[in-house]
Amino acid sequence: MRVYGVTGWKNTGKTHLMERLVAEIAGRGLAVSTVKHAHHDAEIDHPGTDSFRHRAAGAREVVLASPRRWALMAELRGAEEPPLEALLARLSPVDLVLVEGYKRAPHPKIEAWRAAAGRPLLAGQNPTIRAIAADAPPPDAGALPVLGLDDTAAIADFILREVGL
């Protein structure tokens, strides 16, 4: 599977860019999956649901299945967070996996950057960043390509060229 990331500081438009890229690339007939890294205690299951009760009772993994979708929830229960590679190995094969976050992982990435966020570019310290998607000319972009943050088609074209699709 080909893997490409979207990274950047908080409030720079990563999730919105991911959403648009998935729609754009899937709309071109390619199968896309995503991995989203959260730095906090992300809770996708809520008190009162049966699956939540299963996890609260001590289940290590819970599969929730319905006629429309299924989900696997795993409780680490003190174990180390699995590396991205282990999570990718659990995915069904697709044309492209888009990864949000995982700044330090070795896959290639595009950095989302907004001037209003007031943060420096990550690209200067991260050689896995191959381009910048920005809402204004970023300082210190060096030789990296700079694409319009709202130009979803151009960003998708760039990523698909990078991964050979």
PDB file of C-alpha atoms in Angstrom:
ATOM      1  CA  MET A   1       0.000   0.000   0.000  1.00  0.00           C
ATOM      2  CA  ARG A   2       1.114   3.511  -0.700  1.00  0.00           C
ATOM      3  CA  VAL A   3       1.155   5.828   2.309  1.00  0.00           C
ATOM      4  CA  TYR A   4       1.222   9.625   2.322  1.00  0.00           C
ATOM      5  CA  GLY A   5       0.794  11.999   5.226  1.00  0.00           C
ATOM      6  CA  VAL A   6      -0.700  15.352   6.075  1.00  0.00           C
ATOM      7  CA  THR A   7       1.032  17.017   8.993  1.00  0.00           C
ATOM      8  CA  GLY A   8       1.244  20.417  10.602  1.00  0.00           C
ATOM      9  CA  TRP A   9       0.637  22.281  13.814  1.00  0.00           C
ATOM     10  CA  LYS A  10      -2.752  22.435  15.522  1.00  0.00           C
ATOM     11  CA  ASN A  11      -5.351  24.630  13.777  1.00  0.00           C
ATOM     12  CA  THR A  12      -3.607  24.659  10.406  1.00  0.00           C
ATOM     13  CA  GLY A  13      -6.345  22.853   8.475  1.00  0.00           C
ATOM     14  CA  LYS A  14      -5.029  19.274   8.481  1.00  0.00           C
ATOM     15  CA  THR A  15      -8.376  17.571   9.090  1.00  0.00           C
ATOM     16  CA  HIS A  16     -10.243  19.718   6.587  1.00  0.00           C
ATOM     17  CA  LEU A  17      -7.511  19.059   4.009  1.00  0.00           C
ATOM     18  CA  MET A  18      -7.675  15.308   4.732  1.00  0.00           C
ATOM     19  CA  GLU A  19     -11.446  15.311   4.269  1.00  0.00           C
ATOM     20  CA  ARG A  20     -11.174  17.110   0.943  1.00  0.00           C
ATOM     21  CA  LEU A  21      -8.312  14.883  -0.257  1.00  0.00           C
ATOM     22  CA  VAL A  22     -10.226  11.698   0.541  1.00  0.00           C
ATOM     23  CA  ALA A  23     -13.244  12.969  -1.412  1.00  0.00           C
ATOM     24  CA  GLU A  24     -11.073  14.140  -4.339  1.00  0.00           C
ATOM     25  CA  ILE A  25      -8.975  10.981  -4.619  1.00  0.00           C
ATOM     26  CA  ALA A  26     -11.886   8.593  -4.050  1.00  0.00           C
ATOM     27  CA  GLY A  27     -13.816  10.603  -6.636  1.00  0.00           C
ATOM     28  CA  ARG A  28     -11.092   9.722  -9.117  1.00  0.00           C
ATOM     29  CA  GLY A  29     -11.884   6.040  -8.612  1.00  0.00           C
ATOM     30  CA  LEU A  30      -9.081   5.143  -6.197  1.00  0.00           C
ATOM     31  CA  ALA A  31      -9.612   3.265  -2.923  1.00  0.00           C
ATOM     32  CA  VAL A  32      -8.488   5.406   0.028  1.00  0.00           C
ATOM     33  CA  SER A  33      -8.206   4.661   3.738  1.00  0.00           C
ATOM     34  CA  THR A  34      -7.057   6.963   6.519  1.00  0.00           C
ATOM     35  CA  VAL A  35      -5.208   6.832   9.804  1.00  0.00           C
ATOM     36  CA  LYS A  36      -5.617   9.719  12.258  1.00  0.00           C
ATOM     37  CA  HIS A  37      -3.244  10.145  15.187  1.00  0.00           C
ATOM     38  CA  ALA A  38      -4.607  11.835  18.297  1.00  0.00           C
ATOM     39  CA  HIS A  39      -2.411  13.108  21.107  1.00  0.00           C
ATOM     40  CA  HIS A  40      -5.183  12.908  23.668  1.00  0.00           C
ATOM     41  CA  ASP A  41      -7.438  10.243  25.108  1.00  0.00           C
ATOM     42  CA  ALA A  42      -9.633   9.913  22.015  1.00  0.00           C
ATOM     43  CA  GLU A  43     -12.966   8.338  22.896  1.00  0.00           C
ATOM     44  CA  ILE A  44     -14.996   7.011  19.988  1.00  0.00           C
ATOM     45  CA  ASP A  45     -17.348   4.920  22.074  1.00  0.00           C
ATOM     46  CA  HIS A  46     -19.635   6.440  24.685  1.00  0.00           C
ATOM     47  CA  PRO A  47     -20.984   5.377  28.085  1.00  0.00           C
ATOM     48  CA  GLY A  48     -24.201   3.433  27.861  1.00  0.00           C
ATOM     49  CA  THR A  49     -23.477   1.638  24.587  1.00  0.00           C
ATOM     50  CA  ASP A  50     -22.995  -2.117  24.667  1.00  0.00           C
ATOM     51  CA  SER A  51     -19.521  -1.891  23.142  1.00  0.00           C
ATOM     52  CA  PHE A  52     -18.475   0.663  25.773  1.00  0.00           C
ATOM     53  CA  ARG A  53     -19.725  -1.690  28.472  1.00  0.00           C
ATOM     54  CA  HIS A  54     -17.687  -4.538  26.966  1.00  0.00           C
ATOM     55  CA  ARG A  55     -14.517  -2.409  27.049  1.00  0.00           C
ATOM     56  CA  ALA A  56     -15.249  -1.147  30.566  1.00  0.00           C
ATOM     57  CA  ALA A  57     -15.651  -4.740  31.707  1.00  0.00           C
ATOM     58  CA  GLY A  58     -12.086  -5.462  30.576  1.00  0.00           C
ATOM     59  CA  ALA A  59     -12.223  -6.657  26.964  1.00  0.00           C
ATOM     60  CA  ARG A  60      -8.902  -6.103  25.185  1.00  0.00           C
ATOM     61  CA  GLU A  61     -10.584  -5.731  21.756  1.00  0.00           C
ATOM     62  CA  VAL A  62     -14.214  -5.132  20.833  1.00  0.00           C
ATOM     63  CA  VAL A  63     -15.630  -5.513  17.339  1.00  0.00           C
ATOM     64  CA  LEU A  64     -18.835  -3.607  16.692  1.00  0.00           C
ATOM     65  CA  ALA A  65     -20.598  -4.897  13.574  1.00  0.00           C
ATOM     66  CA  SER A  66     -23.743  -3.780  11.791  1.00  0.00           C
ATOM     67  CA  PRO A  67     -25.151  -4.172   8.288  1.00  0.00           C
ATOM     68  CA  ARG A  68     -23.542  -0.826   7.324  1.00  0.00           C
ATOM     69  CA  ARG A  69     -20.082  -0.861   8.997  1.00  0.00           C
ATOM     70  CA  TRP A  70     -17.835  -2.506  11.506  1.00  0.00           C
ATOM     71  CA  ALA A  71     -15.251  -1.118  13.884  1.00  0.00           C
ATOM     72  CA  LEU A  72     -12.485  -2.651  15.943  1.00  0.00           C
ATOM     73  CA  MET A  73     -11.610  -0.923  19.192  1.00  0.00           C
ATOM     74  CA  ALA A  74      -8.529  -2.019  21.091  1.00  0.00           C
ATOM     75  CA  GLU A  75      -7.702  -1.095  24.672  1.00  0.00           C
ATOM     76  CA  LEU A  76      -3.991  -0.794  25.345  1.00  0.00           C
ATOM     77  CA  ARG A  77      -4.456  -1.266  29.103  1.00  0.00           C
ATOM     78  CA  GLY A  78      -1.024   0.155  29.842  1.00  0.00           C
ATOM     79  CA  ALA A  79       0.751  -1.314  26.813  1.00  0.00           C
ATOM     80  CA  GLU A  80       2.747   0.930  24.464  1.00  0.00           C
ATOM     81  CA  GLU A  81       0.921   2.723  21.661  1.00  0.00           C
ATOM     82  CA  PRO A  82       1.468   0.634  18.514  1.00  0.00           C
ATOM     83  CA  PRO A  83       3.684   2.160  15.837  1.00  0.00           C
ATOM     84  CA  LEU A  84       2.099   3.363  12.624  1.00  0.00           C
ATOM     85  CA  GLU A  85       3.475   0.334  10.752  1.00  0.00           C
ATOM     86  CA  ALA A  86       1.520  -2.039  13.015  1.00  0.00           C
ATOM     87  CA  LEU A  87      -1.688  -0.086  12.445  1.00  0.00           C
ATOM     88  CA  LEU A  88      -1.157  -0.007   8.679  1.00  0.00           C
ATOM     89  CA  ALA A  89      -0.715  -3.793   8.706  1.00  0.00           C
ATOM     90  CA  ARG A  90      -4.262  -4.132  10.105  1.00  0.00           C
ATOM     91  CA  LEU A  91      -5.843  -2.225   7.200  1.00  0.00           C
ATOM     92  CA  SER A  92      -7.364  -3.926   4.190  1.00  0.00           C
ATOM     93  CA  PRO A  93      -5.434  -3.271   0.967  1.00  0.00           C
ATOM     94  CA  VAL A  94      -6.259   0.010  -0.795  1.00  0.00           C
ATOM     95  CA  ASP A  95      -4.595   2.214  -3.388  1.00  0.00           C
ATOM     96  CA  LEU A  96      -3.594   4.902  -0.887  1.00  0.00           C
ATOM     97  CA  VAL A  97      -3.589   5.404   2.872  1.00  0.00           C
ATOM     98  CA  LEU A  98      -3.629   9.041   3.939  1.00  0.00           C
ATOM     99  CA  VAL A  99      -2.173   9.581   7.409  1.00  0.00           C
ATOM    100  CA  GLU A 100      -2.981  12.618   9.543  1.00  0.00           C
ATOM    101  CA  GLY A 101      -0.379  13.320  12.177  1.00  0.00           C
ATOM    102  CA  TYR A 102       2.607  11.077  12.884  1.00  0.00           C
ATOM    103  CA  LYS A 103       5.016  13.961  12.253  1.00  0.00           C
ATOM    104  CA  ARG A 104       8.102  11.857  12.954  1.00  0.00           C
ATOM    105  CA  ALA A 105       7.143   8.726  11.000  1.00  0.00           C
ATOM    106  CA  PRO A 106       9.246   8.030   7.883  1.00  0.00           C
ATOM    107  CA  HIS A 107       6.488   8.243   5.223  1.00  0.00           C
ATOM    108  CA  PRO A 108       6.361  11.284   2.897  1.00  0.00           C
ATOM    109  CA  LYS A 109       4.123  14.165   3.947  1.00  0.00           C
ATOM    110  CA  ILE A 110       2.656  17.477   2.939  1.00  0.00           C
ATOM    111  CA  GLU A 111       2.565  20.177   5.602  1.00  0.00           C
ATOM    112  CA  ALA A 112      -0.600  22.213   6.137  1.00  0.00           C
ATOM    113  CA  TRP A 113       0.362  25.742   7.152  1.00  0.00           C
ATOM    114  CA  ARG A 114      -1.758  28.778   8.013  1.00  0.00           C
ATOM    115  CA  ALA A 115      -0.245  32.200   8.577  1.00  0.00           C
ATOM    116  CA  ALA A 116      -2.790  32.980  11.326  1.00  0.00           C
ATOM    117  CA  ALA A 117      -1.610  30.008  13.408  1.00  0.00           C
ATOM    118  CA  GLY A 118       1.634  31.911  13.994  1.00  0.00           C
ATOM    119  CA  ARG A 119       3.785  28.775  14.019  1.00  0.00           C
ATOM    120  CA  PRO A 120       7.021  28.116  12.147  1.00  0.00           C
ATOM    121  CA  LEU A 121       7.176  25.557   9.386  1.00  0.00           C
ATOM    122  CA  LEU A 122       7.887  21.977  10.417  1.00  0.00           C
ATOM    123  CA  ALA A 123       9.482  21.413   7.019  1.00  0.00           C
ATOM    124  CA  GLY A 124      12.811  22.928   8.022  1.00  0.00           C
ATOM    125  CA  GLN A 125      13.365  20.232  10.640  1.00  0.00           C
ATOM    126  CA  ASN A 126      11.594  17.343   8.905  1.00  0.00           C
ATOM    127  CA  PRO A 127      13.047  15.867   5.696  1.00  0.00           C
ATOM    128  CA  THR A 128       9.929  13.705   5.131  1.00  0.00           C
ATOM    129  CA  ILE A 129       7.904  16.822   4.280  1.00  0.00           C
ATOM    130  CA  ARG A 130       7.861  17.056   0.480  1.00  0.00           C
ATOM    131  CA  ALA A 131       5.623  20.117  -0.017  1.00  0.00           C
ATOM    132  CA  ILE A 132       3.705  22.795   1.845  1.00  0.00           C
ATOM    133  CA  ALA A 133       0.000  23.538   1.454  1.00  0.00           C
ATOM    134  CA  ALA A 134      -0.357  27.132   2.651  1.00  0.00           C
ATOM    135  CA  ASP A 135      -2.910  29.922   2.759  1.00  0.00           C
ATOM    136  CA  ALA A 136      -0.182  32.551   2.284  1.00  0.00           C
ATOM    137  CA  PRO A 137       3.466  32.509   1.220  1.00  0.00           C
ATOM    138  CA  PRO A 138       5.251  30.754   4.095  1.00  0.00           C
ATOM    139  CA  PRO A 139       8.606  32.004   5.333  1.00  0.00           C
ATOM    140  CA  ASP A 140      11.607  29.763   4.888  1.00  0.00           C
ATOM    141  CA  ALA A 141       9.945  27.294   2.489  1.00  0.00           C
ATOM    142  CA  GLY A 142      13.284  26.775   0.795  1.00  0.00           C
ATOM    143  CA  ALA A 143      13.086  24.701  -2.376  1.00  0.00           C
ATOM    144  CA  LEU A 144       9.903  22.881  -1.343  1.00  0.00           C
ATOM    145  CA  PRO A 145       6.873  23.272  -3.592  1.00  0.00           C
ATOM    146  CA  VAL A 146       4.182  25.513  -2.094  1.00  0.00           C
ATOM    147  CA  LEU A 147       0.599  24.718  -3.059  1.00  0.00           C
ATOM    148  CA  GLY A 148      -2.558  26.630  -2.227  1.00  0.00           C
ATOM    149  CA  LEU A 149      -4.119  25.161   0.916  1.00  0.00           C
ATOM    150  CA  ASP A 150      -7.553  25.291  -0.725  1.00  0.00           C
ATOM    151  CA  ASP A 151      -6.404  23.904  -4.087  1.00  0.00           C
ATOM    152  CA  THR A 152      -7.442  20.334  -3.339  1.00  0.00           C
ATOM    153  CA  ALA A 153      -7.060  19.086  -6.917  1.00  0.00           C
ATOM    154  CA  ALA A 154      -3.468  20.365  -7.167  1.00  0.00           C
ATOM    155  CA  ILE A 155      -2.563  18.857  -3.792  1.00  0.00           C
ATOM    156  CA  ALA A 156      -4.127  15.526  -4.813  1.00  0.00           C
ATOM    157  CA  ASP A 157      -2.243  15.638  -8.128  1.00  0.00           C
ATOM    158  CA  PHE A 158       1.016  16.246  -6.254  1.00  0.00           C
ATOM    159  CA  ILE A 159       0.440  13.371  -3.816  1.00  0.00           C
ATOM    160  CA  LEU A 160      -0.641  10.919  -6.530  1.00  0.00           C
ATOM    161  CA  ARG A 161       2.458  11.781  -8.599  1.00  0.00           C
ATOM    162  CA  GLU A 162       4.633  11.292  -5.521  1.00  0.00           C
ATOM    163  CA  VAL A 163       3.236   7.801  -4.854  1.00  0.00           C
ATOM    164  CA  GLY A 164       3.095   6.768  -8.514  1.00  0.00           C
ATOM    165  CA  LEU A 165      -0.675   6.629  -8.982  1.00  0.00           C
TER     166      LEU A 165
END
